[in-house]
Short mmCIF file of N, CA and C in Angstrom, two decimals:
data_model
loop_
_atom_site.label_atom_id
_atom_site.label_comp_id
_atom_site.label_asym_id
_atom_site.label_seq_id
_atom_site.Cartn_x
_atom_site.Cartn_y
_atom_site.Cartn_z
N MET A 256 62.60 166.82 50.02
CA MET A 256 62.87 166.23 50.27
C MET A 256 61.97 165.34 51.85
N SER A 257 63.13 164.93 53.13
CA SER A 257 62.90 163.32 53.56
C SER A 257 62.02 164.24 54.85
N LEU A 258 60.75 163.02 54.92
CA LEU A 258 59.87 162.93 56.23
C LEU A 258 60.96 163.74 57.34
N PHE A 259 61.60 162.61 58.07
CA PHE A 259 62.10 163.84 58.85
C PHE A 259 62.60 164.86 59.13
N LEU A 260 62.79 165.26 57.89
CA LEU A 260 63.03 167.34 58.14
C LEU A 260 62.01 167.63 57.87
N SER A 261 60.74 167.48 57.89
CA SER A 261 59.81 168.09 57.59
C SER A 261 58.47 167.08 58.84
N LEU A 262 59.13 166.97 60.19
CA LEU A 262 58.78 166.61 60.96
C LEU A 262 59.01 167.63 62.25
N PRO A 263 57.88 168.02 62.78
CA PRO A 263 57.86 169.23 64.01
C PRO A 263 59.59 168.62 64.85
N LYS A 264 60.42 170.01 65.55
CA LYS A 264 61.47 169.46 66.27
C LYS A 264 61.44 168.86 67.27
N THR A 265 60.41 169.05 68.20
CA THR A 265 60.27 168.32 69.23
C THR A 265 60.03 166.25 68.94
N LEU A 266 59.38 165.98 68.21
CA LEU A 266 58.87 164.80 67.86
C LEU A 266 60.34 164.46 66.86
N LYS A 267 61.57 165.24 66.77
CA LYS A 267 62.40 164.45 65.94
C LYS A 267 63.42 164.47 67.38
N ILE A 268 63.52 165.29 68.18
CA ILE A 268 64.16 164.72 69.28
C ILE A 268 64.18 163.67 70.03
N PHE A 269 62.36 163.07 69.95
CA PHE A 269 61.46 162.95 70.36
C PHE A 269 61.83 161.01 70.04
N LEU A 270 62.01 161.21 68.52
CA LEU A 270 62.09 159.78 67.60
C LEU A 270 63.31 159.62 68.32
N GLU A 271 64.89 160.16 67.96
CA GLU A 271 65.71 160.36 68.35
C GLU A 271 66.67 160.13 69.25
N PHE A 272 65.75 160.33 70.62
CA PHE A 272 66.15 160.05 71.71
C PHE A 272 65.84 158.14 71.95
N ARG A 273 64.52 157.76 71.78
CA ARG A 273 63.57 157.14 71.33
C ARG A 273 64.57 156.08 70.96
N GLY A 274 65.63 156.32 69.44
CA GLY A 274 66.52 155.67 69.08
C GLY A 274 65.47 155.04 67.80
N SER A 275 64.44 155.55 68.08
CA SER A 275 63.37 155.10 66.57
C SER A 275 64.28 155.36 65.04
N ILE A 276 65.24 156.75 65.24
CA ILE A 276 65.82 156.90 63.30
C ILE A 276 67.02 156.61 64.18
N ARG A 277 68.39 155.85 63.10
CA ARG A 277 69.15 155.73 63.12
C ARG A 277 70.40 157.15 63.52
N ILE A 278 71.50 156.59 63.94
CA ILE A 278 72.04 158.39 63.70
C ILE A 278 73.46 158.28 62.85
N LYS A 279 73.48 158.94 62.08
CA LYS A 279 74.78 158.71 61.16
C LYS A 279 75.51 159.39 61.79
N ASN A 280 77.09 158.75 61.72
CA ASN A 280 78.43 159.80 62.23
C ASN A 280 79.48 158.50 61.25
N GLU A 281 80.51 159.40 60.79
CA GLU A 281 80.99 159.51 60.17
C GLU A 281 80.86 158.02 59.41
N ASN A 282 80.26 158.41 58.39
CA ASN A 282 79.85 157.48 57.41
C ASN A 282 79.13 155.66 57.91
N LYS A 283 78.88 155.58 59.05
CA LYS A 283 78.76 154.36 59.82
C LYS A 283 77.25 154.84 60.80
N VAL A 284 76.68 153.64 60.64
CA VAL A 284 75.24 153.59 60.99
C VAL A 284 74.82 153.60 62.82
N MET A 285 74.47 154.27 63.65
CA MET A 285 74.35 154.04 64.80
C MET A 285 73.61 153.46 65.27
N LYS A 286 73.10 153.57 66.46
CA LYS A 286 71.25 153.16 66.97
C LYS A 286 71.59 153.65 68.20
N SER A 287 70.81 154.41 69.12
CA SER A 287 70.36 155.25 70.97
C SER A 287 70.23 153.49 72.02
N THR A 288 70.72 153.46 72.62
CA THR A 288 70.98 151.80 72.88
C THR A 288 69.77 152.19 73.87
N ASN A 289 70.03 151.19 74.31
CA ASN A 289 67.94 151.07 75.17
C ASN A 289 68.58 150.43 77.03
N ILE A 290 66.82 150.16 77.12
CA ILE A 290 67.63 150.28 78.85
C ILE A 290 68.35 148.63 79.42
N PHE A 291 67.75 148.08 78.88
CA PHE A 291 69.25 146.53 78.80
C PHE A 291 70.50 146.93 78.99
N GLN A 292 70.76 147.52 77.33
CA GLN A 292 71.93 148.14 77.21
C GLN A 292 72.82 149.48 78.51
N LYS A 293 71.83 150.59 78.83
CA LYS A 293 72.70 151.36 80.27
C LYS A 293 72.42 150.45 81.57
N LEU A 294 71.78 149.86 82.08
CA LEU A 294 71.43 149.01 83.06
C LEU A 294 72.53 147.27 82.89
N ALA A 295 73.39 146.70 81.83
CA ALA A 295 74.25 146.34 81.64
C ALA A 295 75.65 146.50 81.93
N ALA A 296 75.73 148.10 81.53
CA ALA A 296 76.79 148.14 81.04
C ALA A 296 77.03 148.92 83.56
N SER A 297 76.03 150.02 83.66
CA SER A 297 76.49 149.34 85.56
C SER A 297 76.40 148.58 86.11
N VAL A 298 75.87 147.31 85.81
CA VAL A 298 76.00 145.59 86.44
C VAL A 298 77.12 145.69 86.76
N ILE A 299 77.97 146.21 85.34
CA ILE A 299 79.62 146.08 84.61
C ILE A 299 80.11 146.78 85.84
N ASN A 300 79.78 148.03 86.42
CA ASN A 300 80.26 149.21 86.60
C ASN A 300 80.58 149.00 88.77
N ILE A 301 79.31 148.33 88.55
CA ILE A 301 79.04 148.33 90.50
C ILE A 301 79.38 146.76 90.07
N PHE A 302 79.73 146.37 90.03
CA PHE A 302 80.66 144.71 89.39
C PHE A 302 81.64 144.67 90.55
N ILE A 303 82.37 145.83 89.21
CA ILE A 303 83.80 145.86 89.68
C ILE A 303 84.36 146.92 90.84
N VAL A 304 83.36 147.35 91.12
CA VAL A 304 83.77 148.73 92.00
C VAL A 304 83.28 147.40 93.41
N VAL A 305 82.32 146.99 93.47
CA VAL A 305 82.39 145.72 94.78
C VAL A 305 83.91 145.47 94.60
N LEU A 306 83.96 143.80 93.75
CA LEU A 306 85.10 143.45 93.51
C LEU A 306 86.70 144.06 94.20
N PHE A 307 86.79 145.24 94.13
CA PHE A 307 87.87 146.25 94.17
C PHE A 307 87.48 146.77 95.47
N SER A 308 86.39 146.82 95.88
CA SER A 308 86.07 147.18 97.31
C SER A 308 85.46 145.92 98.51
N SER A 309 86.22 145.09 97.98
CA SER A 309 85.59 143.26 99.40
C SER A 309 87.31 143.40 100.01
N PRO A 310 88.19 143.72 99.94
CA PRO A 310 89.56 143.87 101.18
C PRO A 310 88.13 144.81 101.91
N LEU A 311 88.09 145.54 102.26
CA LEU A 311 87.05 146.14 103.31
C LEU A 311 86.36 145.40 104.00
N ILE A 312 85.32 144.01 104.12
CA ILE A 312 85.07 142.63 104.32
C ILE A 312 85.88 142.58 105.69
N PHE A 313 87.57 143.02 105.76
CA PHE A 313 88.10 142.32 106.75
C PHE A 313 89.02 143.30 107.91
N ILE A 314 88.90 144.38 106.89
CA ILE A 314 89.00 146.05 107.93
C ILE A 314 87.79 145.71 109.36
N GLN A 315 88.65 146.26 110.38
CA GLN A 315 87.26 146.30 111.30
C GLN A 315 87.28 147.91 111.37
N MET A 316 86.18 148.57 111.36
CA MET A 316 85.43 149.70 110.78
C MET A 316 83.96 149.41 110.99
N SER A 317 83.72 150.51 111.10
CA SER A 317 81.88 150.65 110.80
C SER A 317 81.22 150.63 110.19
N VAL A 318 79.75 149.43 109.43
CA VAL A 318 79.89 149.69 108.42
C VAL A 318 79.42 150.96 107.84
N ILE A 319 78.92 152.32 108.38
CA ILE A 319 78.59 152.63 107.30
C ILE A 319 79.96 154.01 106.73
N ASP A 320 81.54 152.85 107.70
CA ASP A 320 82.32 153.54 106.98
C ASP A 320 82.34 152.78 105.03
N LYS A 321 82.83 151.88 105.96
CA LYS A 321 82.68 150.64 104.75
C LYS A 321 81.45 151.11 103.49
N LYS A 322 80.40 151.90 103.38
CA LYS A 322 79.46 151.89 103.02
C LYS A 322 80.64 152.83 102.12
N LEU A 323 80.43 154.06 102.72
CA LEU A 323 81.25 155.80 102.42
C LEU A 323 81.99 155.43 101.09
N ILE A 324 83.08 154.62 101.80
CA ILE A 324 84.19 154.17 101.58
C ILE A 324 84.23 153.70 99.64
N VAL A 325 83.29 152.36 100.09
CA VAL A 325 82.54 151.66 98.71
C VAL A 325 82.13 152.81 97.75
N ILE A 326 81.67 153.52 98.22
CA ILE A 326 81.00 154.91 97.61
C ILE A 326 82.19 155.68 96.86
N GLY A 327 82.98 156.21 97.54
CA GLY A 327 83.91 157.24 97.35
C GLY A 327 85.32 156.00 96.21
N ILE A 328 85.17 154.85 96.61
CA ILE A 328 86.26 154.44 95.13
C ILE A 328 85.03 154.55 93.91
N PHE A 329 83.51 154.54 93.76
CA PHE A 329 82.91 153.78 93.38
C PHE A 329 83.41 155.80 92.05
N PHE A 330 82.98 156.70 93.42
CA PHE A 330 83.13 158.01 92.58
C PHE A 330 84.57 158.34 91.79
N LEU A 331 85.57 157.69 92.86
CA LEU A 331 87.67 157.38 92.15
C LEU A 331 86.75 156.99 90.46
N TYR A 332 86.83 155.57 90.58
CA TYR A 332 86.94 154.86 89.14
C TYR A 332 86.09 155.42 88.38
N THR A 333 84.73 156.45 88.26
CA THR A 333 84.54 156.80 87.32
C THR A 333 84.99 158.64 87.25
N LEU A 334 86.01 159.00 87.89
CA LEU A 334 87.19 160.23 87.59
C LEU A 334 88.27 159.59 87.02
N ILE A 335 88.53 158.41 87.39
CA ILE A 335 89.56 157.80 86.51
C ILE A 335 89.18 157.65 84.62
N PHE A 336 88.06 156.83 84.94
CA PHE A 336 88.08 156.73 83.17
C PHE A 336 87.42 158.56 82.44
N LEU A 337 87.22 159.25 83.39
CA LEU A 337 86.75 160.78 82.82
C LEU A 337 88.16 161.13 82.41
N ILE A 338 89.39 161.29 83.29
CA ILE A 338 90.54 161.43 82.79
C ILE A 338 91.03 160.55 81.42
N ALA A 339 91.55 159.55 82.00
CA ALA A 339 92.36 158.56 81.48
C ALA A 339 91.08 157.48 80.09
N ASN A 340 90.15 158.24 79.92
CA ASN A 340 89.80 157.24 78.33
C ASN A 340 88.12 158.14 77.78
N TYR A 341 88.25 159.56 78.54
CA TYR A 341 87.69 160.25 77.46
C TYR A 341 86.29 159.32 77.98
N ASN A 342 85.82 159.14 79.30
CA ASN A 342 84.10 158.61 80.04
C ASN A 342 83.75 157.36 79.23
N ARG A 343 84.96 157.06 78.23
CA ARG A 343 84.28 155.43 78.82
C ARG A 343 83.94 154.15 79.82
N ASP A 344 83.50 153.62 81.01
CA ASP A 344 84.16 153.36 80.78
C ASP A 344 84.16 151.77 80.89
N LEU A 345 84.64 150.93 81.98
CA LEU A 345 84.63 149.59 81.19
C LEU A 345 82.89 148.50 81.00
N GLY A 346 81.87 149.32 82.09
CA GLY A 346 81.07 148.82 81.77
C GLY A 346 79.88 149.55 80.21
N MET A 347 80.22 150.41 79.83
CA MET A 347 80.39 151.39 78.12
C MET A 347 80.96 150.38 77.71
N ILE A 348 82.61 149.90 77.81
CA ILE A 348 83.85 149.74 76.14
C ILE A 348 82.53 147.60 76.00
N LEU A 349 82.46 146.93 77.28
CA LEU A 349 82.07 145.62 77.79
C LEU A 349 80.73 145.43 76.45
N VAL A 350 79.46 146.74 77.02
CA VAL A 350 79.17 146.14 76.45
C VAL A 350 78.15 146.73 75.40
N GLY A 351 79.42 147.61 74.73
CA GLY A 351 79.56 148.31 73.76
C GLY A 351 78.74 149.55 72.70
N THR A 352 79.30 150.63 73.85
CA THR A 352 77.79 151.78 73.64
C THR A 352 79.38 152.23 73.55
N ILE A 353 79.04 153.90 73.51
CA ILE A 353 80.04 155.17 72.95
C ILE A 353 78.91 156.12 73.32
N TRP A 354 79.45 157.33 73.59
CA TRP A 354 78.74 158.73 73.66
C TRP A 354 78.26 159.45 72.18
N LYS A 355 77.34 159.82 72.54
CA LYS A 355 76.69 160.77 70.80
C LYS A 355 77.54 161.16 70.70
N LYS A 356 77.84 161.90 71.51
CA LYS A 356 78.88 162.87 70.58
C LYS A 356 79.57 163.55 72.15
N GLN A 357 81.29 164.41 71.83
CA GLN A 357 82.46 165.17 72.56
C GLN A 357 80.98 165.59 73.48
N TYR A 358 81.13 165.14 75.13
CA TYR A 358 80.41 166.52 75.48
C TYR A 358 81.62 167.18 76.55
N PRO A 359 81.76 168.46 76.52
CA PRO A 359 82.78 169.26 77.21
C PRO A 359 82.94 167.86 78.80
N TRP A 360 83.98 168.35 79.36
CA TRP A 360 84.51 167.33 80.20
C TRP A 360 83.89 167.80 82.21
N TYR A 361 83.22 168.75 82.30
CA TYR A 361 82.33 169.74 83.22
C TYR A 361 81.37 168.64 83.44
N GLN A 362 80.61 168.30 82.13
CA GLN A 362 78.86 167.82 81.81
C GLN A 362 79.62 166.17 82.13
N HIS A 363 80.66 165.96 82.20
CA HIS A 363 81.07 164.36 82.14
C HIS A 363 80.92 164.24 83.40
N LEU A 364 81.75 165.58 84.41
CA LEU A 364 81.79 165.50 85.89
C LEU A 364 80.71 165.85 86.06
N VAL A 365 79.70 166.26 85.81
CA VAL A 365 78.51 166.22 86.72
C VAL A 365 77.87 165.38 86.54
N TYR A 366 77.20 164.07 85.18
CA TYR A 366 77.44 162.59 85.26
C TYR A 366 77.54 161.73 86.16
N ASN A 367 79.10 162.26 86.69
CA ASN A 367 79.41 161.19 86.98
C ASN A 367 79.18 161.66 88.86
N ILE A 368 78.98 162.82 88.63
CA ILE A 368 78.71 163.05 90.66
C ILE A 368 77.33 162.58 90.56
N PHE A 369 76.55 162.98 89.54
CA PHE A 369 74.72 162.26 89.32
C PHE A 369 74.93 160.74 89.80
N TYR A 370 75.55 159.40 88.64
CA TYR A 370 76.33 158.59 88.56
C TYR A 370 76.24 157.62 89.78
N THR A 371 76.70 159.21 90.98
CA THR A 371 77.76 158.20 91.71
C THR A 371 76.84 158.14 93.11
N LEU A 372 75.42 159.26 93.20
CA LEU A 372 74.42 159.24 93.71
C LEU A 372 73.79 157.87 93.15
N SER A 373 73.16 158.12 92.82
CA SER A 373 72.38 156.72 92.18
C SER A 373 72.93 155.33 92.42
N PHE A 374 74.13 154.99 92.38
CA PHE A 374 75.29 154.13 92.93
C PHE A 374 74.81 154.18 94.36
N ALA A 375 74.81 154.91 95.29
CA ALA A 375 75.13 155.17 96.31
C ALA A 375 73.83 154.96 96.82
N THR A 376 72.74 154.59 96.36
CA THR A 376 71.56 154.48 97.20
C THR A 376 71.12 152.63 97.10
N ILE A 377 72.03 151.51 96.25
CA ILE A 377 72.05 150.29 96.29
C ILE A 377 73.09 150.18 98.11
N PHE A 378 73.32 151.24 99.05
CA PHE A 378 73.94 150.86 100.00
C PHE A 378 72.88 151.32 101.73
N PHE A 379 72.14 152.07 101.28
CA PHE A 379 70.81 153.15 102.02
C PHE A 379 69.62 152.66 101.24
N TRP A 380 68.49 152.21 102.29
CA TRP A 380 67.39 152.40 102.71
C TRP A 380 67.24 152.56 103.90
N ILE A 381 65.77 152.97 103.83
CA ILE A 381 64.66 153.83 105.03
C ILE A 381 64.59 153.35 105.60
N LYS A 382 63.21 151.29 104.81
CA LYS A 382 62.25 150.21 105.73
C LYS A 382 63.48 148.88 105.72
N TYR A 383 63.55 148.93 104.64
CA TYR A 383 63.41 148.14 104.14
C TYR A 383 64.65 147.46 102.94
N PRO A 384 65.28 146.55 103.07
CA PRO A 384 66.80 146.60 101.90
C PRO A 384 66.57 147.14 100.87
N PHE A 385 67.20 147.85 99.63
CA PHE A 385 66.98 148.25 98.20
C PHE A 385 65.46 149.23 98.07
N ASP A 386 65.26 149.43 98.73
CA ASP A 386 63.85 150.42 98.82
C ASP A 386 64.30 151.61 98.15
N ILE A 387 65.25 152.43 98.67
CA ILE A 387 65.88 154.20 98.07
C ILE A 387 65.92 153.25 96.46
N LEU A 388 66.78 152.01 96.34
CA LEU A 388 67.11 151.72 95.00
C LEU A 388 65.88 151.33 94.02
N ALA A 389 64.61 151.03 94.48
CA ALA A 389 63.89 150.57 93.86
C ALA A 389 62.98 152.17 93.38
N ILE A 390 63.25 153.13 94.48
CA ILE A 390 62.41 154.28 93.72
C ILE A 390 63.77 154.87 92.68
N ASN A 391 65.05 154.77 93.07
CA ASN A 391 65.31 155.63 91.71
C ASN A 391 65.25 155.01 90.20
N LEU A 392 64.89 153.54 90.90
CA LEU A 392 65.07 152.81 90.30
C LEU A 392 63.52 152.92 88.25
N LEU A 393 62.79 152.67 89.72
CA LEU A 393 61.05 153.36 88.99
C LEU A 393 61.00 154.10 89.00
N VAL A 394 61.51 155.68 89.75
CA VAL A 394 60.33 156.67 89.11
C VAL A 394 61.71 157.95 89.00
N LEU A 395 62.80 156.87 88.87
CA LEU A 395 63.74 158.39 88.03
C LEU A 395 64.29 158.03 86.94
N GLN A 396 64.92 156.83 87.39
CA GLN A 396 66.22 156.39 86.02
C GLN A 396 64.39 155.75 84.72
N LEU A 397 63.65 154.80 85.14
CA LEU A 397 63.12 154.46 83.98
C LEU A 397 61.76 155.38 83.35
N PRO A 398 61.63 156.44 84.43
CA PRO A 398 60.50 157.35 83.42
C PRO A 398 61.27 158.12 83.07
N THR A 399 62.59 158.20 82.92
CA THR A 399 63.57 159.16 82.71
C THR A 399 63.95 159.11 81.35
N ILE A 400 64.63 157.60 81.27
CA ILE A 400 64.43 156.51 80.19
C ILE A 400 64.03 156.47 78.78
N ILE A 401 62.56 156.32 79.58
CA ILE A 401 61.17 156.36 78.45
C ILE A 401 61.29 157.69 78.43
N LEU A 402 60.95 159.09 78.46
CA LEU A 402 61.06 160.03 78.23
C LEU A 402 61.90 161.02 76.69
N THR A 403 63.42 161.07 77.50
CA THR A 403 63.93 160.82 77.26
C THR A 403 65.21 159.93 76.24
N GLY A 404 65.05 159.16 77.06
CA GLY A 404 66.63 157.72 75.94
C GLY A 404 68.06 157.83 76.47
N THR A 405 67.09 158.60 77.71
CA THR A 405 68.94 159.23 78.28
C THR A 405 68.37 158.97 80.68
N THR A 406 69.11 158.22 80.94
CA THR A 406 68.92 158.55 82.03
C THR A 406 68.83 159.76 83.19
N PHE A 407 68.99 159.58 84.63
CA PHE A 407 68.22 160.70 85.34
C PHE A 407 69.22 161.35 85.25
N HIS A 408 70.41 160.77 85.28
CA HIS A 408 71.51 161.93 85.22
C HIS A 408 72.17 161.49 84.21
N GLY A 409 72.09 161.63 82.83
CA GLY A 409 72.42 161.06 81.46
C GLY A 409 71.98 162.97 81.87
N PHE A 410 70.77 163.02 82.08
CA PHE A 410 69.21 164.44 81.35
C PHE A 410 69.70 165.30 82.27
N ILE A 411 69.92 165.08 84.11
CA ILE A 411 70.33 166.48 84.17
C ILE A 411 72.08 167.19 83.74
N ALA A 412 72.45 166.31 83.28
CA ALA A 412 74.29 166.92 83.20
C ALA A 412 73.58 167.49 81.43
N GLY A 413 72.40 167.42 81.28
CA GLY A 413 72.45 168.22 79.72
C GLY A 413 72.27 166.46 78.61
N ASN A 414 71.57 166.31 79.21
CA ASN A 414 71.03 165.47 78.34
C ASN A 414 71.99 165.04 77.26
N MET A 415 73.23 164.14 77.82
CA MET A 415 74.22 163.17 77.40
C MET A 415 73.54 161.57 76.80
N VAL A 416 73.51 161.40 76.13
CA VAL A 416 72.56 159.85 75.23
C VAL A 416 74.64 159.05 74.99
N THR A 417 74.15 157.24 74.75
CA THR A 417 74.77 156.59 74.48
C THR A 417 74.57 155.98 73.61
N ILE A 418 75.84 156.14 73.04
CA ILE A 418 74.35 154.60 71.27
C ILE A 418 75.76 154.21 71.68
N ARG A 419 75.37 152.77 70.37
CA ARG A 419 75.32 151.64 70.35
C ARG A 419 77.46 152.24 69.31
N SER A 420 78.49 151.05 69.77
CA SER A 420 79.32 151.59 69.12
C SER A 420 79.00 150.94 67.61
N PRO A 421 79.61 151.26 66.09
CA PRO A 421 79.24 150.67 65.08
C PRO A 421 80.90 149.85 65.44
N LYS A 422 79.88 149.04 64.66
CA LYS A 422 80.28 147.51 63.95
C LYS A 422 81.71 147.39 63.13
N LYS A 423 82.67 146.80 63.95
CA LYS A 423 83.87 146.68 62.81
C LYS A 423 83.33 146.05 61.49
#
C-alpha cells in the first residue's frame, strides 16, 4: 500500500491541488499549474482582448461605454473558446496548460462569468487606479490559489483545476 493511499482524504486533496503530487493521465505524468503559469495565461488573454479592442480609442463615445464594450469583448472571447475549443483559450494554449478533467459546459460558463468579472477590475477603481484589481489579486486570487490550487473563479465554478500539458 502506497503512502498516498494511507493519507487522510483532505491532505490528499491539498497535496494534489498544491502540485506536490504528480497526476497520471493516459500514461503521461502531468503537474498542477503554479501561480505564475496562471498569471501568464491571464496576461496573454488580456493582451489579446485589449489588442482587439484598441480601435475603440478612435470612436467617439464615453469612457464608461468603452470600458463596458471591452469587458463584453472579453466575455465573448471566453465564450468563443468555450464553444470552439473545449474552453482552452489562447493563454492556456500558449502557456501549455489543460484542464485536469473534462468539466461540464455549465461549469465553464460560470467560470467564464467570474473570469470576466475578475478581468473587469482592471477598468474600475474606488480611490486610486487599479485599487480594485489589487484587492482582487491580493485578497481573492492569491489566497485562493495558495489554499486550493486554483483561482477564485475556478473555485467558485466547482474547483476547476488546470494542469501542465504533457510534453510530446
